[in-house]
Short mmCIF file of C-alpha atoms and ligand atoms in Angstrom, two decimals:
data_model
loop_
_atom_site.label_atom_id
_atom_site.label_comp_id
_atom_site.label_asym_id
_atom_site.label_seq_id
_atom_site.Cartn_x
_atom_site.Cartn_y
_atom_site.Cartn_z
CA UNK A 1436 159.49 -19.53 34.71
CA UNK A 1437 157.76 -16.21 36.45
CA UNK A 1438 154.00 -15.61 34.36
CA UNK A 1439 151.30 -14.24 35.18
CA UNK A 1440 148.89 -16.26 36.49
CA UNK A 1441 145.47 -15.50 38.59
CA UNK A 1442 144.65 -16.68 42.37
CA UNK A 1443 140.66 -17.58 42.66
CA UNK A 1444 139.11 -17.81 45.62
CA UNK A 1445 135.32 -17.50 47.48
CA UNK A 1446 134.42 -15.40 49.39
CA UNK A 1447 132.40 -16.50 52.86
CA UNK A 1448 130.31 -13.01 52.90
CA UNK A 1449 128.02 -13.21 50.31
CA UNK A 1450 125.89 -16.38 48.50
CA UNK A 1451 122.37 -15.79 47.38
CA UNK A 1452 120.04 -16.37 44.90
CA UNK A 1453 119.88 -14.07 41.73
CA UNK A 1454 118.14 -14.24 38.34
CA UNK A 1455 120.92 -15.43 36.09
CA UNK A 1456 121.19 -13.94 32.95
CA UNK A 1457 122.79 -16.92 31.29
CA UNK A 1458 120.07 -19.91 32.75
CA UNK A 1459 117.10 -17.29 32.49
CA UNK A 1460 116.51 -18.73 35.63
CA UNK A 1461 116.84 -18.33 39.68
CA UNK A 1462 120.01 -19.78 40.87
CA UNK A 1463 122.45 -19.80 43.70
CA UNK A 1464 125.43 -16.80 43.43
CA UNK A 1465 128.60 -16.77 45.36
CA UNK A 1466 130.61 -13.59 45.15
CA UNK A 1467 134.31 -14.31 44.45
CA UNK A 1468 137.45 -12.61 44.21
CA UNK A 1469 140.34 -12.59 42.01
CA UNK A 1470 143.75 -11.17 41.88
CA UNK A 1471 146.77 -11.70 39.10
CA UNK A 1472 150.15 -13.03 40.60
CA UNK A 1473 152.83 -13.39 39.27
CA UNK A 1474 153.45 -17.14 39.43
CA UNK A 1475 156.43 -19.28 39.62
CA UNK A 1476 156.00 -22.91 38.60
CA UNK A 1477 152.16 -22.09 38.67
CA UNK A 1478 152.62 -21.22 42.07
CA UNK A 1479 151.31 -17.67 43.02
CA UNK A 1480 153.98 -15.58 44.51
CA UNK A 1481 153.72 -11.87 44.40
CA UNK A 1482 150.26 -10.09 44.17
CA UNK A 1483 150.43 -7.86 41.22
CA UNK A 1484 146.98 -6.04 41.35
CA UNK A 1485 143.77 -5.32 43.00
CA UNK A 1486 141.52 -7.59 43.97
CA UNK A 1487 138.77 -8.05 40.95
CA UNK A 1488 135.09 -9.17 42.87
CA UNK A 1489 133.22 -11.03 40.21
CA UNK A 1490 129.66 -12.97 41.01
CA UNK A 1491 129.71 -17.06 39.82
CA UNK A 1492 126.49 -18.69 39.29
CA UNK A 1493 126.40 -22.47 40.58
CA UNK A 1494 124.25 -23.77 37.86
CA UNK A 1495 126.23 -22.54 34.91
CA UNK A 1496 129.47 -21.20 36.67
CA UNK A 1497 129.76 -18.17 34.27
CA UNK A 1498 130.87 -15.29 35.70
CA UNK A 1499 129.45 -11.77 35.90
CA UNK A 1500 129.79 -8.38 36.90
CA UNK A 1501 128.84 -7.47 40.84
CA UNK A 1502 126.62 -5.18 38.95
CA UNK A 1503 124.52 -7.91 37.86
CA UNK A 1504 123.39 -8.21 41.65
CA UNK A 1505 121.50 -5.06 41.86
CA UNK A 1506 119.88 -5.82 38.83
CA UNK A 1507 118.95 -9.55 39.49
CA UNK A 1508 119.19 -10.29 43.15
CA UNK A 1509 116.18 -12.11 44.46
CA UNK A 1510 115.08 -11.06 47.81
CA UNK A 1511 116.77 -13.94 50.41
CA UNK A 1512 113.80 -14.69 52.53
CA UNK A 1513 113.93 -14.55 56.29
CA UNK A 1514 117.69 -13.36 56.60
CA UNK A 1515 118.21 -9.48 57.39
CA UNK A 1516 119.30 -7.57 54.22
CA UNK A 1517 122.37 -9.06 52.96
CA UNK A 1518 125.22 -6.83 51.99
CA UNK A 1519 125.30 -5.50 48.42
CA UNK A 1520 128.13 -4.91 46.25
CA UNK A 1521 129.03 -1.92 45.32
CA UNK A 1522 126.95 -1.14 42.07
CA UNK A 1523 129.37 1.11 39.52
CA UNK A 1524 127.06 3.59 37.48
CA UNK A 1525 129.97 2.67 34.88
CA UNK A 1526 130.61 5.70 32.13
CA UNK A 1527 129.72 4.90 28.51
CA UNK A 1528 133.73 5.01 27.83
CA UNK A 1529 134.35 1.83 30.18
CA UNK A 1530 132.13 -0.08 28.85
CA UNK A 1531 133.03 0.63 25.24
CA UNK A 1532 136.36 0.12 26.54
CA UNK A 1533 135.46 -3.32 27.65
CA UNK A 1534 133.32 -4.56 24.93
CA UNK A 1535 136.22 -3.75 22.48
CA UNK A 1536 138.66 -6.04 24.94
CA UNK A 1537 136.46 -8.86 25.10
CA UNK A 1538 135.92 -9.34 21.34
CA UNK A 1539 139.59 -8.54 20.79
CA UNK A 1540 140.79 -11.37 23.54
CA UNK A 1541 138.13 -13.66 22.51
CA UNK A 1542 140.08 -15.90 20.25
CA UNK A 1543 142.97 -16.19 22.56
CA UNK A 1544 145.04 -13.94 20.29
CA UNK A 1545 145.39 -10.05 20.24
CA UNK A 1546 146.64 -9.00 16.47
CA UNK A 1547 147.82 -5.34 15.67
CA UNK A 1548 144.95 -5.15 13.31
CA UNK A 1549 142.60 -5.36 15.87
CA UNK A 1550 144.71 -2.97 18.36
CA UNK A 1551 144.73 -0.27 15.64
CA UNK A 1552 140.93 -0.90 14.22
CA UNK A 1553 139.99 -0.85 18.62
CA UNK A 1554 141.85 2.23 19.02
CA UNK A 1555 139.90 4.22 16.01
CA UNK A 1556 137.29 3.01 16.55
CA UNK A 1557 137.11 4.25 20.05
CA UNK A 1558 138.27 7.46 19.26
CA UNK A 1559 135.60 8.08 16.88
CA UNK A 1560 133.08 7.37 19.03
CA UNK A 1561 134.15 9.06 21.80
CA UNK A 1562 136.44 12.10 20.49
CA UNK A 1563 138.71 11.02 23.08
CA UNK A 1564 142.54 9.54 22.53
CA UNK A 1565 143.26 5.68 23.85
CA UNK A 1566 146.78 4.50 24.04
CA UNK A 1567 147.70 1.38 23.08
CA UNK A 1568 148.84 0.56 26.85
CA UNK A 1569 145.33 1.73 28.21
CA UNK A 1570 143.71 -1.26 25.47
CA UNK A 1571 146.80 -3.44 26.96
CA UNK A 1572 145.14 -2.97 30.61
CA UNK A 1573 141.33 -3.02 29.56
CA UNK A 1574 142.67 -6.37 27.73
CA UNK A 1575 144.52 -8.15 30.92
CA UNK A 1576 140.93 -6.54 33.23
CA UNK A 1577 138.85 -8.59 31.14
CA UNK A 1578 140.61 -11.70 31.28
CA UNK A 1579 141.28 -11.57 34.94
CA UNK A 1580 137.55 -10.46 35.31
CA UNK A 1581 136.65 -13.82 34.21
CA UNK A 1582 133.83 -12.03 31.47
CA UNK A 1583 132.88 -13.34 28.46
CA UNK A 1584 131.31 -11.25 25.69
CA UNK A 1585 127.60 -12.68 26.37
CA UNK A 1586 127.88 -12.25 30.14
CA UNK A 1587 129.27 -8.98 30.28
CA UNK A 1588 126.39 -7.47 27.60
CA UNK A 1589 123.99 -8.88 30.52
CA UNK A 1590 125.25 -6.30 32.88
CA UNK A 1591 125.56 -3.51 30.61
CA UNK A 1592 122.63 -3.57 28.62
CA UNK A 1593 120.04 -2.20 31.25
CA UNK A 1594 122.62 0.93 31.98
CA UNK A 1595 123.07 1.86 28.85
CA UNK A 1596 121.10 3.90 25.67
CA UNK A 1597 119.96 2.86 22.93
CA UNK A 1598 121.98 4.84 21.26
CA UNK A 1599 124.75 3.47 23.09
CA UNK A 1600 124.00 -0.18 22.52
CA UNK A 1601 124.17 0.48 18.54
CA UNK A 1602 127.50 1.79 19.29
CA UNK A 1603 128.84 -1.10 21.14
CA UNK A 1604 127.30 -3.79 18.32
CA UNK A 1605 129.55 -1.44 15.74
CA UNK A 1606 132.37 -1.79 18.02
CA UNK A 1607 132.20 -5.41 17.98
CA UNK A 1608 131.56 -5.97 14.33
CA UNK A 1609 134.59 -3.53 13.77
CA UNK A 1610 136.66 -5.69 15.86
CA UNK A 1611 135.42 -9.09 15.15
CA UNK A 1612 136.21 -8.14 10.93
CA UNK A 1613 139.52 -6.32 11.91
CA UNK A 1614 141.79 -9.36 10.55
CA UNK A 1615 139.25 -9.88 7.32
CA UNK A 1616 137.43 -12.69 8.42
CA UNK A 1617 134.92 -12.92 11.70
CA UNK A 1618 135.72 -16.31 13.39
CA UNK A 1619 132.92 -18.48 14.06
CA UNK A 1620 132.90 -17.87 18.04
CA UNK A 1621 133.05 -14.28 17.41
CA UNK A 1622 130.18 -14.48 14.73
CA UNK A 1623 127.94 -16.36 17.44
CA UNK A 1624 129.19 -13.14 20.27
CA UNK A 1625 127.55 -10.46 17.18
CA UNK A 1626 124.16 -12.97 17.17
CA UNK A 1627 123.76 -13.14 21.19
CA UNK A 1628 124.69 -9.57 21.37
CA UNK A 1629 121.51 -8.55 19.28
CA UNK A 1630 119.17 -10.76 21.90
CA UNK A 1631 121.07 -9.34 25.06
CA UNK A 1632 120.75 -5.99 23.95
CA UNK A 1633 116.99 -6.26 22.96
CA UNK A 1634 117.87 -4.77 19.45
CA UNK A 1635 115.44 -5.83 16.91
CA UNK A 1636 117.02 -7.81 13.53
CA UNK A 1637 116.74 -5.01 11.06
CA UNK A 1638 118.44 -1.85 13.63
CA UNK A 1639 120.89 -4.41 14.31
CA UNK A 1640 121.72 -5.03 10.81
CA UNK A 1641 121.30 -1.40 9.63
CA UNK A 1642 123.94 -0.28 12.47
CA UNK A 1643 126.62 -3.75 11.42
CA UNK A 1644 126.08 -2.21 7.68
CA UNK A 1645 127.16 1.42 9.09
CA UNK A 1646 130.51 0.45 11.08
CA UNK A 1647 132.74 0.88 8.43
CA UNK A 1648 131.88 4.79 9.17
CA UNK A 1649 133.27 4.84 11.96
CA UNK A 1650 136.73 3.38 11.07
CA UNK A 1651 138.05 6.14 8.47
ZN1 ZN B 1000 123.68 -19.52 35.37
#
């Protein structure tokens, strides 16, 4: 029985403290790495990626973005400068791209409602064409990134426009209601998404209201 599975493991290199967007607190960080396999009896036997660096806070053990380093790293004190992650200046387009995957993998199952509401909807927003096996890849990223709705809006929010960020809550309301009814877990995403974005109540609202717009 050959699936795909993923291999965790930590890296030695890098532990420090950050501000964790999740505990609202300082905690402990250890940078780790993972990488899909394909895996025979749950045993990992052939590498089928690149390796995917992701940051894991001891407290809560979600999982974030490197990015979230260079936004929430507190100074070590004493050691000399610690190596930083690469930050990614990521385009508007990937992280449409990956708001759209999380909310569509959220519930464990991707429908072909929600591939064909994803694809128009990115489309629209970005005048530029997404194949189905493009959404297929941002889909398996996500999942192997370890990233959850809540922690990836964390990371993207300070990068991004306002502008922007009303286009990303449309993008998951347009998702979350592709299959006619938003699922509770999904309806909770939409509610943290407003706070992690710093969007006041009645924007938020007023931009939900407009999504059907953009999915003639
Ligand atoms: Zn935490």
């Amino acid at each position: 029985m050959l699936v795909i599975g993923t291999f965790d493991w930590a890296s030695t290199r890098l532990r420090g403290m950050f501000a964790c967007p999740n505990c609202e607190s300082t905690e402990s960080f250890r940078l780790r790495a993972s990488r899909p396999f394909l895996t025979l009896y749950f045993i990992p036997v052939l590498p089928i990626g690149g390796l995917h660096e992701y940051v894991e806070c001891s407290n809560c053990k979600s999982s974030f973005e490197p990015v979230v380093l260079t936004n929430h790293m507190v100074p070590a004190t004493g050691s000399g400068g610690s190596t930083m992650p690469q930050t990614n200046e990521a385009p508007f387009e990937i992280d449409l791209l990956t708001i759209l995957a999380l909310m569509m993998v959220e519930d464990g199952q991707v429908t072909e409602g929600e591939i064909r509401i994803a694809r128009r909807l990115f489309e629209n927003m970005t005048e530029e064409n997404l194949t189905r096996e493009d959404l297929g890849k941002a889909c398996s990223q996500v999942q192997v990134k370890r990233l959850n709705t809540s922690n990836f809006l964390a990371t993207a929010a300070p990068r991004r426009t306002h502008d922007e960020k009303l286009l990303m809550v449309q993008a998951m309301f347009g998702v979350a209601g592709a299959d006619g009814e938003i699922s509770p877990g999904r309806m909770s995403s939409m509610v943290r998404a407003q706070q992690l974005l710093g969007l006041d109540e009645s924007e938020f609202q007023l931009a939900v209201q407009a999504t059907s717009g953009w999915l003639t």
